[in-house]
Coordinates of N, CA and C in Angstrom, one line a residue:
A24 N -14.2 20.7 -10.2 CA -13.1 20.1 -9.3 C -12.5 19.0 -10.0
Q25 N -13.2 18.3 -10.8 CA -12.9 17.1 -11.5 C -12.0 17.4 -12.6
S26 N -12.0 18.7 -13.1 CA -11.1 18.9 -14.4 C -10.0 19.3 -13.8
L27 N -9.7 19.5 -12.5 CA -8.2 19.8 -11.9 C -7.4 18.5 -12.0
G28 N -8.0 17.3 -11.8 CA -7.5 16.0 -11.8 C -7.5 15.3 -10.4
P29 N -7.5 14.0 -10.5 CA -7.5 13.2 -9.0 C -6.6 13.8 -8.1
E30 N -5.5 14.2 -8.5 CA -4.5 14.5 -7.5 C -4.6 15.8 -6.6
T31 N -5.3 16.8 -7.4 CA -5.5 18.1 -6.8 C -6.7 18.1 -5.8
P32 N -6.2 18.4 -4.6 CA -7.2 18.5 -3.4 C -8.3 19.6 -3.6
F33 N -9.4 19.6 -3.4 CA -10.4 20.2 -3.5 C -11.6 20.2 -2.4
T34 N -11.9 21.2 -1.9 CA -12.9 21.2 -0.8 C -14.1 22.0 -0.9
M35 N -15.4 21.3 -1.0 CA -16.6 22.2 -1.0 C -17.0 22.3 0.1
I36 N -17.5 23.5 0.3 CA -17.9 23.7 2.0 C -19.2 24.7 1.8
A37 N -20.0 24.3 2.6 CA -21.4 25.0 2.8 C -21.3 26.0 3.8
G38 N -22.3 27.1 3.7 CA -22.1 28.2 4.9 C -22.5 27.5 6.1
S39 N -23.2 26.6 6.2 CA -23.9 26.1 7.5 C -22.6 25.5 8.2
E40 N -21.6 24.9 7.4 CA -20.3 24.5 8.0 C -19.5 25.7 8.7
I41 N -19.6 26.9 8.2 CA -18.8 28.1 8.6 C -19.4 28.6 10.0
F42 N -20.7 28.5 9.9 CA -21.5 29.2 11.1 C -22.0 28.3 12.1
S43 N -20.8 27.5 12.6 CA -21.1 26.3 13.4 C -20.8 26.8 15.0
L44 N -21.3 26.0 15.8 CA -21.1 26.5 17.2 C -20.1 25.7 17.8
E45 N -19.5 24.7 17.0 CA -18.4 24.0 17.4 C -17.1 24.5 17.4
M46 N -16.9 25.3 16.2 CA -15.5 26.1 16.2 C -15.9 27.4 15.6
S47 N -14.9 28.3 15.7 CA -14.8 29.6 15.2 C -14.8 29.6 13.6
R48 N -15.6 30.8 13.1 CA -15.4 30.9 11.7 C -14.3 31.1 11.2
T49 N -13.2 31.6 11.7 CA -11.9 31.6 11.1 C -11.2 30.3 11.2
E50 N -11.5 29.6 12.4 CA -10.9 28.2 12.3 C -11.3 27.2 11.2
A51 N -12.8 27.4 10.9 CA -13.4 26.6 9.9 C -12.9 27.0 8.7
L52 N -12.7 28.3 8.3 CA -12.2 28.6 6.9 C -10.6 28.3 7.0
T53 N -9.9 28.4 7.9 CA -8.5 28.2 7.8 C -8.5 26.6 7.5
Q54 N -9.1 26.0 8.2 CA -9.2 24.3 7.9 C -9.6 24.0 6.5
A55 N -10.5 24.6 6.0 CA -11.0 24.3 4.6 C -9.8 24.8 3.5
F56 N -9.2 26.0 4.0 CA -8.2 26.4 3.2 C -6.9 25.3 3.1
R57 N -6.7 24.9 4.3 CA -5.6 23.8 4.5 C -5.9 22.4 3.9
R58 N -7.2 22.1 3.8 CA -7.6 20.9 3.2 C -7.5 21.0 1.5
S59 N -7.4 22.4 1.1 CA -7.4 22.6 -0.3 C -6.1 22.7 -0.8
I60 N -5.0 22.9 0.0 CA -3.6 23.2 -0.2 C -2.9 21.9 -0.3
G61 N -2.3 21.5 -1.3 CA -1.8 20.2 -1.6 C -0.2 20.3 -1.6
V62 N 0.8 19.3 -1.0 CA 1.9 19.2 -1.1 C 2.3 18.1 -2.0
R63 N 3.3 18.1 -2.9 CA 3.6 16.7 -3.5 C 5.2 16.5 -2.9
I64 N 5.2 15.2 -2.5 CA 6.5 14.8 -2.0 C 7.1 13.6 -2.9
K65 N 8.2 13.6 -3.5 CA 8.8 13.0 -4.3 C 9.7 12.1 -3.6
E66 N 9.6 10.8 -3.9 CA 10.5 9.8 -2.9 C 10.9 8.6 -3.8
E67 N 12.3 8.5 -4.1 CA 12.8 7.4 -4.7 C 12.9 6.1 -3.6
T68 N 12.3 5.0 -3.9 CA 12.4 3.8 -3.1 C 12.8 2.6 -3.9
E69 N 13.4 1.6 -3.2 CA 13.7 0.3 -3.9 C 12.4 -0.7 -3.6
M70 N 12.2 -1.3 -4.9 CA 10.9 -1.9 -4.9 C 11.0 -3.2 -5.4
I71 N 10.6 -4.1 -4.9 CA 10.5 -5.7 -5.5 C 9.0 -5.7 -6.4
E72 N 9.1 -5.9 -7.6 CA 8.0 -6.0 -8.2 C 8.0 -7.2 -9.2
G73 N 6.8 -7.9 -8.8 CA 6.8 -9.4 -9.7 C 5.6 -10.0 -9.8
E74 N 5.3 -11.0 -10.6 CA 4.0 -11.9 -10.5 C 4.5 -12.8 -9.5
V75 N 3.2 -13.2 -8.7 CA 3.4 -14.2 -7.7 C 3.1 -15.8 -8.2
V76 N 4.2 -16.4 -8.3 CA 3.9 -17.6 -9.0 C 3.7 -18.8 -7.7
E77 N 4.0 -18.6 -6.4 CA 3.8 -19.6 -5.6 C 3.8 -19.0 -4.1
I78 N 2.8 -19.3 -3.1 CA 3.1 -18.8 -1.9 C 2.7 -20.2 -0.9
N79 N 3.9 -20.3 -0.2 CA 3.8 -21.3 1.0 C 3.8 -20.8 2.2
I80 N 2.6 -20.9 3.2 CA 3.0 -20.5 4.5 C 2.7 -21.8 5.4
D81 N 3.9 -21.9 6.3 CA 3.9 -23.2 7.1 C 3.1 -22.8 8.5
R82 N 2.6 -23.7 8.9 CA 1.8 -23.7 10.1 C 2.7 -23.7 11.3
P83 N 2.4 -23.0 12.4 CA 3.1 -23.3 13.5 C 3.1 -24.6 14.2
T84 N 4.2 -25.2 14.9 CA 3.8 -26.5 15.4 C 3.2 -26.3 16.7
A85 N 2.4 -27.4 17.2 CA 1.4 -27.1 18.4 C 2.2 -27.8 19.3
N86 N 3.3 -28.5 19.4 CA 4.0 -29.0 20.3 C 4.8 -28.1 21.1
P87 N 4.8 -27.7 22.3 CA 5.5 -26.7 22.9 C 7.0 -27.0 23.1
A88 N 7.4 -28.5 23.3 CA 8.6 -28.8 23.4 C 9.4 -28.6 22.0
Q89 N 8.8 -28.7 20.9 CA 9.6 -28.2 19.7 C 9.6 -26.6 19.5
Q90 N 8.9 -25.8 20.1 CA 8.9 -24.5 19.8 C 10.1 -23.7 20.7
G91 N 10.6 -24.2 21.7 CA 11.6 -23.9 22.4 C 13.0 -23.9 21.8
R92 N 13.2 -25.1 21.1 CA 14.4 -25.2 20.6 C 14.5 -24.4 19.2
G93 N 15.8 -24.3 18.9 CA 16.2 -23.7 17.6 C 15.5 -22.2 17.3
G94 N 15.1 -21.5 18.4 CA 15.0 -19.9 18.2 C 13.6 -19.9 17.7
A95 N 12.9 -20.9 17.4 CA 11.4 -20.8 17.0 C 10.5 -20.5 18.0
T96 N 9.7 -19.4 17.9 CA 8.9 -18.9 18.9 C 7.5 -19.2 18.4
G97 N 7.2 -20.2 17.6 CA 5.8 -20.5 17.1 C 5.2 -19.5 16.1
G98 N 6.0 -18.5 15.7 CA 5.3 -17.5 14.6 C 5.3 -18.4 13.4
R99 N 4.6 -17.9 12.4 CA 4.2 -18.6 10.9 C 5.5 -18.0 9.9
T100 N 6.0 -18.8 9.3 CA 6.7 -18.6 8.3 C 6.6 -19.0 7.1
G101 N 7.0 -18.6 6.0 CA 6.9 -19.2 4.5 C 7.6 -18.7 3.6
Q102 N 7.1 -19.0 2.2 CA 8.0 -18.5 1.2 C 7.1 -18.1 0.2
L103 N 7.6 -17.0 -0.6 CA 7.0 -16.5 -1.7 C 8.0 -16.3 -3.1
V104 N 7.3 -17.0 -4.0 CA 8.1 -17.1 -5.2 C 7.4 -16.0 -6.1
L105 N 8.6 -15.1 -6.3 CA 8.1 -14.1 -7.6 C 8.7 -14.0 -8.8
K106 N 8.0 -13.7 -10.1 CA 8.9 -13.9 -11.2 C 8.5 -12.6 -12.0
T107 N 9.4 -12.2 -12.9 CA 9.4 -11.2 -14.0 C 9.5 -12.0 -15.4
S108 N 9.6 -11.4 -16.5 CA 9.6 -11.9 -17.7 C 11.3 -12.5 -17.8
D109 N 12.2 -11.8 -17.1 CA 13.6 -12.4 -17.2 C 13.9 -13.2 -16.0
M110 N 13.4 -13.3 -14.7 CA 13.9 -13.9 -13.7 C 12.9 -14.5 -13.0
E111 N 13.1 -15.3 -12.0 CA 12.4 -15.8 -10.9 C 13.1 -16.1 -9.5
S112 N 12.6 -15.6 -8.6 CA 13.3 -15.7 -7.0 C 12.3 -16.0 -6.0
T113 N 12.8 -16.7 -4.9 CA 12.3 -17.1 -3.8 C 12.7 -16.3 -2.8
F114 N 11.5 -15.7 -1.8 CA 11.7 -14.8 -0.6 C 11.2 -15.6 0.4
D115 N 12.0 -15.5 1.7 CA 11.3 -15.9 2.9 C 10.6 -15.1 3.6
L116 N 9.3 -15.5 4.1 CA 8.4 -14.5 4.8 C 8.6 -14.8 6.2
G117 N 8.1 -13.6 6.9 CA 8.0 -13.6 8.4 C 6.7 -13.5 8.8
Q118 N 6.2 -13.2 9.9 CA 4.8 -13.1 10.4 C 4.1 -11.9 9.8
K119 N 4.9 -10.8 9.9 CA 4.2 -9.6 9.4 C 4.0 -9.4 8.1
M120 N 5.0 -10.0 7.2 CA 4.6 -10.0 5.7 C 3.5 -11.1 5.3
I121 N 3.4 -12.1 6.0 CA 2.3 -13.2 6.0 C 1.0 -12.6 6.1
E122 N 0.9 -11.7 7.1 CA -0.3 -10.9 7.4 C -0.6 -10.0 6.6
S123 N 0.4 -9.1 6.1 CA 0.0 -8.1 5.0 C -0.4 -8.8 3.6
L124 N 0.4 -10.0 3.4 CA -0.2 -10.5 2.1 C -1.8 -10.9 2.2
Q125 N -2.1 -11.6 3.5 CA -3.4 -12.0 3.7 C -4.5 -10.8 3.6
K126 N -3.9 -9.7 4.3 CA -4.6 -8.5 4.2 C -5.0 -8.0 2.8
E127 N -3.9 -8.1 2.1 CA -4.1 -7.6 0.5 C -4.8 -8.6 -0.4
K128 N -5.2 -9.9 0.2 CA -5.9 -10.9 -0.3 C -4.9 -11.4 -1.6
V129 N -3.4 -11.3 -1.5 CA -2.8 -11.8 -2.7 C -2.9 -13.4 -3.2
T130 N -3.2 -13.7 -4.3 CA -3.2 -15.1 -4.6 C -2.2 -15.3 -5.8
V131 N -2.0 -16.6 -6.4 CA -1.2 -16.8 -7.4 C -1.6 -16.0 -8.6
G132 N -0.9 -15.3 -9.5 CA -1.3 -14.9 -10.6 C -1.3 -13.3 -10.3
D133 N -1.2 -12.8 -9.2 CA -1.4 -11.4 -8.9 C 0.1 -10.7 -9.2
V134 N -0.1 -9.6 -9.6 CA 1.2 -8.8 -9.7 C 1.3 -7.8 -8.6
I135 N 2.4 -8.0 -7.7 CA 2.5 -7.0 -6.6 C 3.7 -6.3 -6.5
T136 N 3.9 -5.2 -5.8 CA 5.3 -4.6 -5.5 C 5.3 -4.7 -4.0
I137 N 6.5 -4.8 -3.6 CA 7.1 -4.7 -2.1 C 8.2 -3.7 -1.8
D138 N 7.6 -2.7 -0.8 CA 8.7 -1.8 -0.7 C 9.8 -2.2 0.2
K139 N 10.8 -2.1 -0.1 CA 12.1 -3.0 0.6 C 12.2 -2.2 1.8
A140 N 12.0 -0.8 2.1 CA 12.2 0.0 3.2 C 11.1 -0.2 4.3
T141 N 9.9 -0.4 3.9 CA 8.9 -0.6 4.9 C 8.2 -1.9 4.8
G142 N 8.4 -2.6 4.0 CA 7.9 -4.0 3.8 C 6.3 -4.0 3.3
R143 N 5.8 -2.8 2.9 CA 4.5 -2.6 2.4 C 4.2 -3.2 1.0
I144 N 3.2 -3.9 1.0 CA 2.7 -4.8 -0.1 C 1.7 -4.1 -0.9
S145 N 1.7 -3.7 -2.2 CA 0.5 -3.3 -2.9 C 0.4 -4.1 -4.1
K146 N -1.0 -4.5 -4.4 CA -1.3 -5.3 -5.4 C -1.6 -4.6 -6.6
L147 N -0.9 -4.6 -7.6 CA -1.2 -3.8 -8.9 C -2.2 -4.5 -9.8
G148 N -2.5 -5.6 -9.8 CA -3.5 -6.2 -10.5 C -3.3 -7.7 -10.8
R149 N -4.0 -8.3 -11.8 CA -3.9 -9.7 -12.1 C -3.0 -9.7 -13.4
S150 N -2.2 -10.9 -13.6 CA -1.4 -10.9 -14.7 C -2.3 -11.5 -15.9
F151 N -1.8 -10.9 -17.2 CA -2.9 -11.4 -18.3 C -2.6 -12.7 -18.5
I152 N -1.7 -13.5 -18.0 CA -1.5 -14.8 -18.2 C -2.5 -15.8 -17.5
H153 N -3.0 -15.1 -16.5 CA -4.2 -15.8 -15.4 C -5.3 -15.3 -15.8
S154 N -5.7 -14.6 -17.1 CA -6.9 -13.9 -17.1 C -8.0 -15.0 -17.3
K155 N -7.7 -16.0 -17.9 CA -8.7 -17.2 -18.1 C -8.8 -18.1 -17.1
D156 N -8.3 -17.8 -16.0 CA -8.2 -18.9 -14.8 C -9.7 -19.2 -14.2
F157 N -10.6 -18.2 -14.2 CA -11.9 -18.1 -13.5 C -12.9 -17.9 -14.6
D158 N -14.2 -18.4 -14.5 CA -15.2 -18.2 -15.4 C -15.8 -16.8 -15.1
A159 N -16.0 -16.3 -13.8 CA -16.6 -15.0 -13.5 C -15.3 -14.4 -12.8
M160 N -15.5 -12.9 -13.3 CA -14.5 -12.1 -12.5 C -15.1 -10.8 -12.3
S161 N -14.6 -10.2 -11.2 CA -15.2 -8.9 -10.8 C -14.8 -7.8 -11.8
T162 N -15.8 -6.9 -12.1 CA -15.5 -5.9 -12.9 C -14.2 -5.1 -12.6
N163 N -14.1 -4.9 -11.4 CA -13.0 -4.1 -11.0 C -11.5 -4.7 -10.9
T164 N -11.4 -6.0 -11.4 CA -10.2 -6.8 -11.7 C -9.4 -6.1 -12.6
R165 N -8.3 -5.5 -12.3 CA -7.2 -5.1 -13.3 C -6.4 -6.0 -13.9
F166 N -6.2 -6.1 -15.1 CA -5.0 -7.1 -15.6 C -4.0 -6.1 -16.1
V167 N -2.8 -6.8 -15.5 CA -1.5 -5.9 -16.1 C -0.6 -6.8 -16.6
Q168 N 0.6 -6.4 -17.2 CA 1.5 -7.2 -17.8 C 2.4 -8.0 -16.7
T169 N 2.9 -8.9 -17.1 CA 4.0 -9.5 -16.2 C 5.3 -8.4 -16.4
P170 N 5.8 -8.1 -15.1 CA 6.9 -7.0 -15.2 C 8.1 -7.6 -15.8
E171 N 8.9 -6.5 -16.4 CA 10.0 -7.1 -17.1 C 11.4 -6.6 -16.5
G172 N 12.5 -7.5 -16.7 CA 13.8 -7.0 -16.3 C 13.9 -7.5 -14.8
E173 N 14.8 -6.9 -14.1 CA 15.2 -7.4 -12.7 C 13.9 -7.3 -11.5
L174 N 13.8 -8.1 -10.7 CA 12.8 -8.0 -9.8 C 12.9 -6.6 -8.8
S175 N 14.2 -6.3 -8.4 CA 14.3 -5.3 -7.6 C 14.4 -4.1 -8.6
K176 N 13.8 -2.9 -8.2 CA 13.9 -1.9 -9.2 C 13.8 -0.6 -8.2
R177 N 14.3 0.5 -8.7 CA 14.2 1.9 -8.0 C 13.0 2.5 -8.7
K178 N 12.1 3.0 -7.8 CA 10.9 4.0 -8.6 C 10.7 5.1 -7.9
E179 N 10.3 5.9 -8.6 CA 10.0 7.1 -7.9 C 8.5 7.4 -7.6
V180 N 8.3 7.7 -6.5 CA 6.7 7.7 -5.7 C 6.5 9.0 -5.4
V181 N 5.3 9.6 -5.9 CA 5.0 10.9 -5.5 C 3.8 10.7 -4.6
H182 N 3.9 11.3 -3.3 CA 2.6 11.4 -2.4 C 2.2 12.8 -2.5
T183 N 0.8 12.9 -2.5 CA 0.2 14.1 -2.5 C -0.5 14.3 -1.2
V184 N -0.2 15.1 -0.4 CA -0.7 15.5 0.9 C -1.2 16.7 1.3
T185 N -2.3 16.9 1.8 CA -2.7 18.3 2.0 C -2.3 18.7 3.3
L186 N -2.2 20.0 3.5 CA -1.7 20.7 4.7 C -2.5 20.2 6.1
H187 N -3.9 20.0 5.8 CA -4.6 19.5 6.9 C -4.1 18.1 7.4
E188 N -4.0 17.2 6.3 CA -3.5 15.7 6.8 C -2.2 16.1 7.5
I189 N -1.4 16.7 6.9 CA 0.0 17.0 7.9 C -0.4 17.4 9.1
D190 N -1.2 18.5 9.4 CA -1.6 18.9 10.6 C -2.1 17.6 11.6
V191 N -2.8 16.8 10.9 CA -3.7 15.6 11.8 C -2.5 14.8 12.0
I192 N -1.5 14.6 11.2 CA -0.4 13.5 11.3 C 0.6 14.0 12.5
N193 N 0.8 15.3 12.5 CA 1.6 15.9 13.3 C 1.1 16.0 14.7
S194 N -0.4 15.8 14.8 CA -1.0 15.8 16.2 C -0.8 14.4 16.9
R195 N -0.6 13.4 16.1 CA -0.4 12.1 16.4 C 0.9 11.9 17.2
Q196 N 1.1 10.9 17.8 CA 2.3 10.5 18.8 C 3.6 10.2 17.9
Q197 N 3.3 9.5 16.8 CA 4.4 9.3 15.7 C 4.1 9.8 14.5
G198 N 3.7 11.1 14.5 CA 3.3 11.6 13.3 C 3.9 11.5 11.9
F199 N 5.0 11.7 11.7 CA 5.7 12.0 10.5 C 5.9 10.5 10.1
L200 N 6.2 9.5 10.6 CA 6.3 8.2 10.2 C 5.1 7.7 9.6
A201 N 3.8 8.0 10.0 CA 2.7 7.7 9.4 C 2.3 8.2 8.0
L202 N 3.1 9.3 7.7 CA 3.1 10.0 6.5 C 3.6 9.1 5.2
F203 N 4.6 8.5 5.4 CA 5.2 7.6 4.7 C 4.6 6.1 4.6
A204 N 4.0 5.9 5.6 CA 3.3 4.5 5.7 C 2.1 4.4 5.0
G205 N 1.5 5.7 4.5 CA 0.4 5.7 3.8 C -0.9 5.8 4.9
D206 N -0.5 6.1 6.2 CA -1.8 6.2 7.2 C -2.1 7.5 7.4
T207 N -2.7 8.1 6.6 CA -3.1 9.6 6.6 C -4.5 9.7 7.1
G208 N -5.2 8.7 7.7 CA -6.6 8.7 8.1 C -7.4 9.2 7.2

């Protein structure tokens, strides 16, 4: 199975899984086949890719009189400064972007990509320039080059999805949307 590659779906199944009381043999075999058949979906997206230079997150005000004026509802705001080898730019952040930055544990010196359409943030690794910042590093810390060129790029992304994952996604309420959000369960 490993010689096929990491993108190729492979399902090992034992005889006891087929002869189960929970589902029929035909359904168990069909499900195993559908787990082993992969579909590649190519998608071209607009991405912002750069090294994080600075993150500023503003705390919401505690004074209720100030929250009512100016349309501020008390949500957190902030700024993110990204750079490539050619340019540097500042982006304003809303509440959801701040939450996803914190979820990904993005710090200064990380190289990240932001999908413009969905706002999804993915951490590519740490910049080589910041490799000596700490004495001890985790063994799974990846070091990558600072991106070159423009911050905004068009990239072709390939999703490999099995037929079983598509079945599970379609059984949900907002099924097909989860496919491109990366939420395949």
